[in-house]
Short mmCIF file of C-alpha atoms and ligand atoms in Angstrom, two decimals:
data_model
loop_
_atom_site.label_atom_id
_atom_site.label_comp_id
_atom_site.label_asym_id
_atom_site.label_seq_id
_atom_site.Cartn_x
_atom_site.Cartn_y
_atom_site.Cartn_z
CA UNK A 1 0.00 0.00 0.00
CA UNK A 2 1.03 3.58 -0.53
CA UNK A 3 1.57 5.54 2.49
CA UNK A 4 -0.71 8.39 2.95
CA UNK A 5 0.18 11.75 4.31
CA UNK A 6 -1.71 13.89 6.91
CA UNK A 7 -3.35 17.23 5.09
CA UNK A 8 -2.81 20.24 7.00
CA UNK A 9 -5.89 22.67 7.60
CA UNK A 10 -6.22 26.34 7.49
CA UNK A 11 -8.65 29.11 8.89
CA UNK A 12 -7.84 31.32 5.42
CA UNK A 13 -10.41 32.68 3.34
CA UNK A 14 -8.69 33.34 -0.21
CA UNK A 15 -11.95 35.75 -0.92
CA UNK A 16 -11.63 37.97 1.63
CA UNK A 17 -10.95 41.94 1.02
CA UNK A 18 -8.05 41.67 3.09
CA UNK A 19 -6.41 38.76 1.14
CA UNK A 20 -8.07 40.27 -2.21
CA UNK A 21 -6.17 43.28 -1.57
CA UNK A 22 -2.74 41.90 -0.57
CA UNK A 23 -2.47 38.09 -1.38
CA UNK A 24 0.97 37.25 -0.47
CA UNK A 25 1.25 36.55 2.59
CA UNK A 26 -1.75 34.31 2.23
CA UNK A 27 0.31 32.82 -0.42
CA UNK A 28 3.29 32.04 1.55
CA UNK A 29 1.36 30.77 4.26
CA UNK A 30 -0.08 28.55 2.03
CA UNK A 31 2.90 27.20 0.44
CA UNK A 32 4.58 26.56 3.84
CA UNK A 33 1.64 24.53 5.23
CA UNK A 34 2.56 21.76 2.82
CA UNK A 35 2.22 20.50 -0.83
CA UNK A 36 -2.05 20.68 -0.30
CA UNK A 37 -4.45 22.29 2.54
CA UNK A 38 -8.09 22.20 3.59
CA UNK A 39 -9.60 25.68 4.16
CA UNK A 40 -11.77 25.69 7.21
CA UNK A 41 -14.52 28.10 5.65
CA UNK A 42 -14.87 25.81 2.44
CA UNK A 43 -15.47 22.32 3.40
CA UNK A 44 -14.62 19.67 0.25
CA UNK A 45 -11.93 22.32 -1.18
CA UNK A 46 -8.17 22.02 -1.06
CA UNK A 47 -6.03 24.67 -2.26
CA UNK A 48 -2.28 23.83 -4.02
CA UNK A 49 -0.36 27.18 -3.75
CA UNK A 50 3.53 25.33 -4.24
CA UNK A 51 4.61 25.13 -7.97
CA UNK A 52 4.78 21.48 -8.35
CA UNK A 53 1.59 20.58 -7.28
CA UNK A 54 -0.44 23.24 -9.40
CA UNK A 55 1.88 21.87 -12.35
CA UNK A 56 0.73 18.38 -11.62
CA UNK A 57 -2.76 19.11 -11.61
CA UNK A 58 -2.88 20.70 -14.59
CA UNK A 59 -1.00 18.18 -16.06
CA UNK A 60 -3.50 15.30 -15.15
CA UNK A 61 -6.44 16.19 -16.61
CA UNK A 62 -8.10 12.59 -16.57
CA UNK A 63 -8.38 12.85 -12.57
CA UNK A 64 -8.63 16.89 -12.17
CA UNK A 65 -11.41 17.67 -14.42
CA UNK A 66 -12.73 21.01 -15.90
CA UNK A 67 -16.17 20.08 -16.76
CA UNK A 68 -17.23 20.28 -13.06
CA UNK A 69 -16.02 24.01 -13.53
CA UNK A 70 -13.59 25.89 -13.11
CA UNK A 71 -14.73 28.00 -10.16
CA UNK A 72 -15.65 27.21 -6.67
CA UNK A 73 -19.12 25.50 -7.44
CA UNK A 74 -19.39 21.69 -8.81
CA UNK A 75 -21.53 21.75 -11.77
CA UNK A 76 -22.27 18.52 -11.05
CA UNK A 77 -24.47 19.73 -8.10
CA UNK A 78 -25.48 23.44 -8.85
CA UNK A 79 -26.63 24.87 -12.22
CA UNK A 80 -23.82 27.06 -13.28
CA UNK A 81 -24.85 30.97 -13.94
CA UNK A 82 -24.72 30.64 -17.62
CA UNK A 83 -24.68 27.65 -19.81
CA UNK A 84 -21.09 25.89 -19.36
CA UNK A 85 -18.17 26.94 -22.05
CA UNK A 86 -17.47 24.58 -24.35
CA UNK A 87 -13.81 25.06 -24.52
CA UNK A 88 -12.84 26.25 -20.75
CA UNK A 89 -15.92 23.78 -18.64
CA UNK A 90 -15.14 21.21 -21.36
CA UNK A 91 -12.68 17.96 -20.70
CA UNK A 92 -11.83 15.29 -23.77
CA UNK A 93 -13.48 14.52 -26.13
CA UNK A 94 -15.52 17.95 -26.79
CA UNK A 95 -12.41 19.72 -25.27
CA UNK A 96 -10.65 18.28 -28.06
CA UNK A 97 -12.58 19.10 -30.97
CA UNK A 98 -13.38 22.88 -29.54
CA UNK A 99 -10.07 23.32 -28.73
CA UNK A 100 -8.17 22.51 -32.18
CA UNK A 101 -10.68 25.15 -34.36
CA UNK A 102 -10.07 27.89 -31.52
CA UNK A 103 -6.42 27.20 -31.70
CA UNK A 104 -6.48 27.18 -35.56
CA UNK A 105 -7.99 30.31 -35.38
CA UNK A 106 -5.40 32.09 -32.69
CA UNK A 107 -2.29 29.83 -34.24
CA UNK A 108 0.81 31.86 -34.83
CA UNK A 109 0.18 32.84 -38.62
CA UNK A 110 -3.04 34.20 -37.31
CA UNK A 111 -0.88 36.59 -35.15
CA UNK A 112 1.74 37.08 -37.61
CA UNK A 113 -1.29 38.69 -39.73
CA UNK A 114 -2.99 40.71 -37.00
CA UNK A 115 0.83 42.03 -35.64
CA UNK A 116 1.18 45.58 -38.13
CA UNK A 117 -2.70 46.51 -37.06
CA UNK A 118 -1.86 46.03 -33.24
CA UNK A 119 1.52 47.76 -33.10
CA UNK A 120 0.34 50.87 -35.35
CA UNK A 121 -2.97 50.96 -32.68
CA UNK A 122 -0.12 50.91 -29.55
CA UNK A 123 2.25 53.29 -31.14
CA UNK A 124 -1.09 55.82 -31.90
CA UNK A 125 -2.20 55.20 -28.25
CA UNK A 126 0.76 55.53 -26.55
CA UNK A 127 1.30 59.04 -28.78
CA UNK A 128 -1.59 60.20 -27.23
CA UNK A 129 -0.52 59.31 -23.58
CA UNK A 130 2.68 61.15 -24.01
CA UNK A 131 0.92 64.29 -25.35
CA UNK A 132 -1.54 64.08 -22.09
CA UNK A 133 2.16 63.62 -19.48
CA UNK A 134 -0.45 62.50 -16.65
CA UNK A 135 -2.36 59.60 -17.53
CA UNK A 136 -4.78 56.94 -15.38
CA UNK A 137 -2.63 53.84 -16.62
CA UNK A 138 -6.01 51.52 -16.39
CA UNK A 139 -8.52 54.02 -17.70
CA UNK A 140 -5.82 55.46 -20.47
CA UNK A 141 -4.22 52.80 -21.97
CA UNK A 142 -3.93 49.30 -19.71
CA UNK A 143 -8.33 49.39 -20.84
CA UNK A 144 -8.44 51.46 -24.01
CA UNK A 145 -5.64 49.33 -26.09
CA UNK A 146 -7.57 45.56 -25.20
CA UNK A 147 -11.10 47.48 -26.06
CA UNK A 148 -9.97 48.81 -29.09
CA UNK A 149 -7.70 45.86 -30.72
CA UNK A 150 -9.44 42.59 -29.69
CA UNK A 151 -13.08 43.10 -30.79
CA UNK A 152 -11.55 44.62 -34.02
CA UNK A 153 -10.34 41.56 -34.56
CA UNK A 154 -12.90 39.27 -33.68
CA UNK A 155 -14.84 41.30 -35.73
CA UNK A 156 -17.13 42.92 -33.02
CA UNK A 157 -18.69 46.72 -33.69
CA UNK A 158 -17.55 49.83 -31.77
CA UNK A 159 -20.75 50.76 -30.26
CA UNK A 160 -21.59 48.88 -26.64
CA UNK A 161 -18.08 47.20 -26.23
CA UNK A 162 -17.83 48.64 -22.58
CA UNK A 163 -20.66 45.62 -22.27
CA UNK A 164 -17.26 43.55 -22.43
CA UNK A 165 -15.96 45.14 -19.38
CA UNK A 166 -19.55 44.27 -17.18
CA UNK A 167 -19.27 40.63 -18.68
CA UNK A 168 -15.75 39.65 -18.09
CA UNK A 169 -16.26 41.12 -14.65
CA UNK A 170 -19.12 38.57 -14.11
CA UNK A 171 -17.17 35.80 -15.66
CA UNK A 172 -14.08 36.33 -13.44
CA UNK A 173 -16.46 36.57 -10.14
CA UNK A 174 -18.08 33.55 -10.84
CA UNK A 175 -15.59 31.47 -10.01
CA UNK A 176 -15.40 32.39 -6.80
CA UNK A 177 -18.22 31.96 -3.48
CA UNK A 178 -21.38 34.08 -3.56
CA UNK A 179 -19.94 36.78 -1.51
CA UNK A 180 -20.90 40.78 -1.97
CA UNK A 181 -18.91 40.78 -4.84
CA UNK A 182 -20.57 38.26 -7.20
CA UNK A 183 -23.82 39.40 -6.30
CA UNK A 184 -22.88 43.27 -7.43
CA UNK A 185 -21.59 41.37 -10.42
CA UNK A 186 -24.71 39.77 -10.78
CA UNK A 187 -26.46 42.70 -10.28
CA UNK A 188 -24.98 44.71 -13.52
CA UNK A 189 -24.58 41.60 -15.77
CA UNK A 190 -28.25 41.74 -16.54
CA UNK A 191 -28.14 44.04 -18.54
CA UNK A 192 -25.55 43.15 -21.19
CA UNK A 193 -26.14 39.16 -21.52
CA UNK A 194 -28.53 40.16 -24.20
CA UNK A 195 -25.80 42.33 -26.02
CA UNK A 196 -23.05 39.57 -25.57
CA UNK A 197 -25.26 36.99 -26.91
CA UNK A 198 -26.24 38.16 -29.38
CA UNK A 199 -22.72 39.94 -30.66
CA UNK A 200 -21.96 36.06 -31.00
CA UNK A 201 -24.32 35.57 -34.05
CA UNK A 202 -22.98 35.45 -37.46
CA UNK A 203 -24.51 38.91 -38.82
CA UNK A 204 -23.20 41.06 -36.42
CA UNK A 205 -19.42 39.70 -36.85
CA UNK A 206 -17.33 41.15 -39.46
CA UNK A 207 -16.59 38.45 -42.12
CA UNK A 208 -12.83 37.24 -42.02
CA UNK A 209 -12.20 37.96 -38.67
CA UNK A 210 -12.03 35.71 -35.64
CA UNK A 211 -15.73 35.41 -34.80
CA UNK A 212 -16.47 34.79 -38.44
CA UNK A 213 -14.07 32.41 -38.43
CA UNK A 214 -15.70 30.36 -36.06
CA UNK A 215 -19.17 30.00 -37.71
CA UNK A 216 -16.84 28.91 -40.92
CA UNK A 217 -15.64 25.79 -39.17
CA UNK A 218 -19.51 25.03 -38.33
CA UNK A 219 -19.74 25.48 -41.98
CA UNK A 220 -16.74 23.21 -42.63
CA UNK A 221 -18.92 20.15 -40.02
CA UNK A 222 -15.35 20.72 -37.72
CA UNK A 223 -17.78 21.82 -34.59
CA UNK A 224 -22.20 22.10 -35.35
CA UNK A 225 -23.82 25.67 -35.65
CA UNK A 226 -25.60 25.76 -32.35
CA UNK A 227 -22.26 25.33 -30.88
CA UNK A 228 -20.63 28.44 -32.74
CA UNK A 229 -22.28 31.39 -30.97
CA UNK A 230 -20.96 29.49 -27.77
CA UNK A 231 -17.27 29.69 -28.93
CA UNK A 232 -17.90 33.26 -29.69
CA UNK A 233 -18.72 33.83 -26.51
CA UNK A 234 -15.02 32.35 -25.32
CA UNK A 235 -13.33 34.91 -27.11
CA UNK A 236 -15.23 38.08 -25.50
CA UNK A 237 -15.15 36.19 -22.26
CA UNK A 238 -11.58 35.41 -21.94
CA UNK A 239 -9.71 37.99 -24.42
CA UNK A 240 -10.19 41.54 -22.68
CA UNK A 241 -10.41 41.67 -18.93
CA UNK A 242 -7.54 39.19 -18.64
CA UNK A 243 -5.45 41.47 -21.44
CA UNK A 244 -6.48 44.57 -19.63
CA UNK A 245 -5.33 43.16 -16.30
CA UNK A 246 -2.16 41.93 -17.71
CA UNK A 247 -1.17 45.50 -18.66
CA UNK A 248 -2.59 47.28 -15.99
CA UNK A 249 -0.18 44.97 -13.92
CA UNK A 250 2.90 45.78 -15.62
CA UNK A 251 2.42 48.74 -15.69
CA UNK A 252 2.48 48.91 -11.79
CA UNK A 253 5.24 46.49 -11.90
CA UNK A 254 7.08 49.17 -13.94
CA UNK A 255 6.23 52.47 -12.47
CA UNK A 256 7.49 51.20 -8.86
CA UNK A 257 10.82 49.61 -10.35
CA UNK A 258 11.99 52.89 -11.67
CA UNK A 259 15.28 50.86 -12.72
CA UNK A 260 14.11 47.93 -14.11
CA UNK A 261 12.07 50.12 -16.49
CA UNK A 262 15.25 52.30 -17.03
CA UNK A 263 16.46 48.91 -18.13
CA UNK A 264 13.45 48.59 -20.80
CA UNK A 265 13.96 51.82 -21.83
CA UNK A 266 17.39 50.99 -22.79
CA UNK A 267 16.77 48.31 -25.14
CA UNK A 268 12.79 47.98 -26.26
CA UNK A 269 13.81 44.31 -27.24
CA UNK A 270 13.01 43.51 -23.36
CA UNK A 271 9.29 44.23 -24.44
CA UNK A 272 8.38 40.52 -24.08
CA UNK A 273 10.15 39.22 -21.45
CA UNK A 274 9.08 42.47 -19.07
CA UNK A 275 5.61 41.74 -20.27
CA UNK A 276 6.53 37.98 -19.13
CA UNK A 277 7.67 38.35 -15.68
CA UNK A 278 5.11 41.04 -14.94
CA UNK A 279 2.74 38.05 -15.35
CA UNK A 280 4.89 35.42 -13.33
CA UNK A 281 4.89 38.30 -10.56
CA UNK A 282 1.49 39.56 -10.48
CA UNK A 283 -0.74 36.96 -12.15
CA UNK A 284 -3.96 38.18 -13.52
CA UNK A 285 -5.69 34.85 -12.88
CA UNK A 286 -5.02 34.59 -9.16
CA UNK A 287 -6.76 30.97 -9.28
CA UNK A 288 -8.55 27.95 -10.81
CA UNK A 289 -10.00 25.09 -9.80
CA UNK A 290 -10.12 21.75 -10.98
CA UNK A 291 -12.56 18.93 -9.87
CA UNK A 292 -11.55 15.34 -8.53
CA UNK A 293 -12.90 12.51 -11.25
CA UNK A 294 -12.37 9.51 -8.47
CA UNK A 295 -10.84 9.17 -5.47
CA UNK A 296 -7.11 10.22 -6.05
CA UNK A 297 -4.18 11.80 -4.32
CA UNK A 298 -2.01 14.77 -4.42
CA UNK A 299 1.49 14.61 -2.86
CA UNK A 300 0.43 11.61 -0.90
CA UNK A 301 -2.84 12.86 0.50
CA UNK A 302 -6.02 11.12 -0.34
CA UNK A 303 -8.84 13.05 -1.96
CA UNK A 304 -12.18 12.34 -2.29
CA UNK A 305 -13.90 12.61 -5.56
CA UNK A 306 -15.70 15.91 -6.13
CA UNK A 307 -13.07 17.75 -3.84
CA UNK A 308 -12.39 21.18 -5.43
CA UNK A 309 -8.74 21.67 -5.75
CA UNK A 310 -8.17 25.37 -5.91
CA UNK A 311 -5.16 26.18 -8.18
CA UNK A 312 -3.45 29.34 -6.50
CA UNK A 313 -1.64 29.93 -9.60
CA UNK A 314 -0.12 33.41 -8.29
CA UNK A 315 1.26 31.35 -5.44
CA UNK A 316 2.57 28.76 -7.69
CA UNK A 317 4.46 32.06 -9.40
CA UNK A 318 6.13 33.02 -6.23
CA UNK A 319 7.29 29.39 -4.97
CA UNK A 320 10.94 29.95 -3.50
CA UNK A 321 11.01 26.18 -4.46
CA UNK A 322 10.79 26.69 -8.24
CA UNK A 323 12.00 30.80 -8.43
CA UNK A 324 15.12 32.32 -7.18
CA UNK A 325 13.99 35.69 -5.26
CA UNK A 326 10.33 35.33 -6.20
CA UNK A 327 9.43 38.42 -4.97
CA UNK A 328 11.37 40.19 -7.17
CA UNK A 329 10.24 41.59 -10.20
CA UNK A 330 13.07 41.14 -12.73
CA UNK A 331 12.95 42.03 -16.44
CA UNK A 332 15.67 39.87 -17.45
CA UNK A 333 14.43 37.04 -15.51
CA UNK A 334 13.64 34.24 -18.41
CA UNK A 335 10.14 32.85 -16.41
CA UNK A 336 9.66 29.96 -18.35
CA UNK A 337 7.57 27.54 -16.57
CA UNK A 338 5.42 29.87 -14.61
CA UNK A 339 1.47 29.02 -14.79
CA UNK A 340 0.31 32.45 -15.59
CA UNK A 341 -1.47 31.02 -18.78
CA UNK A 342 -1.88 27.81 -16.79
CA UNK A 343 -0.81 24.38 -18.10
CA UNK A 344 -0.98 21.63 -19.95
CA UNK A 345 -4.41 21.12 -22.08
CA UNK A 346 -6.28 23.90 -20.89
CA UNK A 347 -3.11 26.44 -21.16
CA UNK A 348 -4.68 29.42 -22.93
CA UNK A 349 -5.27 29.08 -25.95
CA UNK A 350 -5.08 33.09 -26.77
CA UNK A 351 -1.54 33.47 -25.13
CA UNK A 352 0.05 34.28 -28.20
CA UNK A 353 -2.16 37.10 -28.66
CA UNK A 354 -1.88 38.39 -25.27
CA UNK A 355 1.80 38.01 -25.87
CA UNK A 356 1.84 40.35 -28.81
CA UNK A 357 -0.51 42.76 -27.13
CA UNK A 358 1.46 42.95 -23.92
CA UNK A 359 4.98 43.36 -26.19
CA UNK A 360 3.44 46.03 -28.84
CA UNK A 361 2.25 48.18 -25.64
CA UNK A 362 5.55 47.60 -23.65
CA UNK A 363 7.71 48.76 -26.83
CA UNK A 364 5.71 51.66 -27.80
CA UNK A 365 5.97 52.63 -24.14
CA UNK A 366 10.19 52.05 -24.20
CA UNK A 367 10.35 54.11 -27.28
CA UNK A 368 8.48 57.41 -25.87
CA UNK A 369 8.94 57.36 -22.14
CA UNK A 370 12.13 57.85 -20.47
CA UNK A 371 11.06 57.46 -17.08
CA UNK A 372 7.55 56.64 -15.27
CA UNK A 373 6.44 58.41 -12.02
CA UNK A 374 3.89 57.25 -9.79
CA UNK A 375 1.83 60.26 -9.71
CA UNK A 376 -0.27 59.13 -7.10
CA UNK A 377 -2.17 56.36 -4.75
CA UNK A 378 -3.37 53.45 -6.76
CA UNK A 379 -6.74 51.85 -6.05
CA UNK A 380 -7.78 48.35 -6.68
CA UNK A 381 -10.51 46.96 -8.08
CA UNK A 382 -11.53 43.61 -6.29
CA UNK A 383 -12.52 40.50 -8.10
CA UNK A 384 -13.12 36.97 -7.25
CA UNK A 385 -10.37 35.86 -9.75
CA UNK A 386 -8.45 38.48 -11.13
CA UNK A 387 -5.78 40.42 -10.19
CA UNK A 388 -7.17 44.35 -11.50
CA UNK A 389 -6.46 47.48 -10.93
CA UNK A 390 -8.84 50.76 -11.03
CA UNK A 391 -6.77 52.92 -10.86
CA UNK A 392 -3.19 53.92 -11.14
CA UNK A 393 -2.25 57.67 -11.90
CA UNK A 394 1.11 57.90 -13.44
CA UNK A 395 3.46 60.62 -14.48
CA UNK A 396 5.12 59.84 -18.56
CA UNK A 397 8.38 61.34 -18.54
CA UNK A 398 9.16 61.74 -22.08
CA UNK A 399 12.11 60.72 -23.79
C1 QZP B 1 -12.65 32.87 -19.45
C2 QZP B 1 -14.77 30.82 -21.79
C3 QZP B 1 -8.34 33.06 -17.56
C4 QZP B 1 -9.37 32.23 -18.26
C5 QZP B 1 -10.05 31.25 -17.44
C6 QZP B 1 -10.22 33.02 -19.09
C7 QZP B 1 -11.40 32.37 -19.72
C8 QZP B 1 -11.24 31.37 -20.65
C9 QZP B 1 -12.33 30.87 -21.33
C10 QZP B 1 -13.60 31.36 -21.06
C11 QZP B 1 -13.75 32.36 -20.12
O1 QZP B 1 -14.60 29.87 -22.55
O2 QZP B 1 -15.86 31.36 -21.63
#
């Protein structure tokens, strides 16, 4: 027989405004506990914050399974608030065959093609931040350059795309409990369901682009036509609050270490890997879960089946066991292996466009700015799941 290992237990609350606010030493308390803890305030949930364990999940997809959900609530016993992704809530064999036309569509060629539109759109934003000197880095640019250059490409129309914002928000906050939060969420996603839903049919998407694209592989028999709007409604649930976020972060990364960006500013080429790191040290998916298919085991401790395994993949970023100095942020760190974008056969399938969209912003940025000041307190914007800012006023020194 195998030997079994105790599980440690914690009174921790991941949700909570204080850990919501600052997560990391909820993180490290986490990690030191041991390789997988109980939470006292969510009975049937453990939570992996160490490296090797979140890896490992992700990695077994057979025994942690997505189609339970991703969030806190099993599927399997409560209705989920919207009818389960097909891609994200999916596990083999419809994983597979959404999967492959989504990745088609976001495959590198795809970003080759959409690269000249999205680094003209960053260099004419970033212009315009420079002329202003003082500029809300969320409001200015870390939401305006997501907003503009991802629906354009799915092939979305300008009018009601703030609708995006109220939706991911929803999205992002229903993963979590039903705290204050989800039910504000709730609250204001009544409104735009309608709008999202329907922005997934074919006439409203611009022919050629991504959306479009979509319905053609219904038209090719690769997925069926009642499953197309659903796929749409991937891309304008996972492609802009997650971008947004991703920016907004680095750009806080950057404006308080003054000489790491001095670094950036003296050779642009460190676009991408500041862009990189600023995900591996502030992860804009804080967590995931995945669901237990059977009775199983993690690091020697038994598991029930149906135990929630919360994924703490901003933990997982910060492991002293995997990073030197995790708490630093470090520009020409090489990150490879964090689980920003997760792992294995759920890893994000748009990460090559959030890639290019984090790089275009970072090198316009390099190229104008000599120095960035924080002009001013920052103020956060709490969500179940992500890692967002509000607001973060900041000075552009230019170059
Ligand atoms: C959200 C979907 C960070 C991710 C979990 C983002 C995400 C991915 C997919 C979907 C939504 O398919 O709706």
């Amino acid at each position: 027989m195998n030997e079994t290992a105790a599980i440690a237990e914690l009174d921790i609350d991941p949700y909570s405004s204080e850990n919501l606010i600052d997560p990391y030493p909820m993180h490290e308390r986490l990690r030191e506990a041991g390789p997988v803890v109980r939470l006292t305030p969510y009975p049937g949930v453990v939570a992996c914050a160490r490296h090797e364990q979140v890896h490992a999940v992700f990695n077994d997809h057979a025994t942690f399974i997505s189609g339970a959900g991703v969030g806190l609530t099993n599927f399997n016993l409560e209705k989920p608030f919207r009818p389960k992704s097909l891609i994200l809530e999916a596990d083999p064999p419809l994983h597979t065959q959404t999967r492959a036309v989504l990745s088609r569509i976001l495959s590198p060629k795809a970003v080759m093609q959409i690269r000249a539109t999205f680094t003209a759109e960053a260099e004419a934003l970033l212009d315009r931040c420079v002329d202003k000197g003082t500029i809300c880095g969320i409001h200015d640019l870390a939401q305006l350059y997501p907003l503009k250059v991802f629906p354009d490409a799915v092939g979305v129309e300008e009018d009601g795309r703030e609708n995006l914002l109220v939706y991911g928000d929803m999205v992002f906050n229903s993963m979590g409990p039903r705290n204050e939060l989800l039910a504000r969420a709730t609250q204001r996603v009544e409104a735009v369901t309608g709008w999202i839903m329907e922005h997934c049919r074919r006439e409203h998407l611009r022919p050629g682009g991504f959306g479009d694209q979509i319905w053609q592989a219904a038209d090719a028999g690769e997925i069926t036509h009642e499953q197309a709007p659903m796929l749409v409604r991937s891309f304008l649930s996972a492609g802009v609050d997650t971008t947004i976020n991703g920016i907004g972060n680095v750009l806080y990364a950057l404006a308080h270490h003054p000489e790491q960006y001095a670094k950036l500013h003296a050779d642009p080429t460190l676009a991408r890997p500041a862009f990189e790191e600023g995900l591996r040290w502030e992860s804009t998916a804080q967590t995931f879960y995945r669901t237990a298919a059977r009775d199983c085991e993690i690091a020697g401790v038994p598991l029930a089946a149906n135990t929630k395994v919360l994924c703490m993949l901003a933990a997982a970023n910060r492991d002293p066991r995997k990073w030197p100095n995790p708490d630093r942020y470090d520009i020409e760190r090489r990150p490879s292996g964090h689980v920003a974008f997760g792992a294995g056969i759920h890893g994000c399938v748009g990460q090559a466009v959030a890639r290019l969209e984090g790089e275009v912003v970072l090198t316009a940025l390099a190229k104008r700015v000599k120095r960035i000041e924080v002009a001013g307190p920052h103020t956060r914007r709490l969500n179940n799941t992500l890692r967002a800012l509000d607001t973060l006023p900041l000075r552009l020194i230019p170059a």
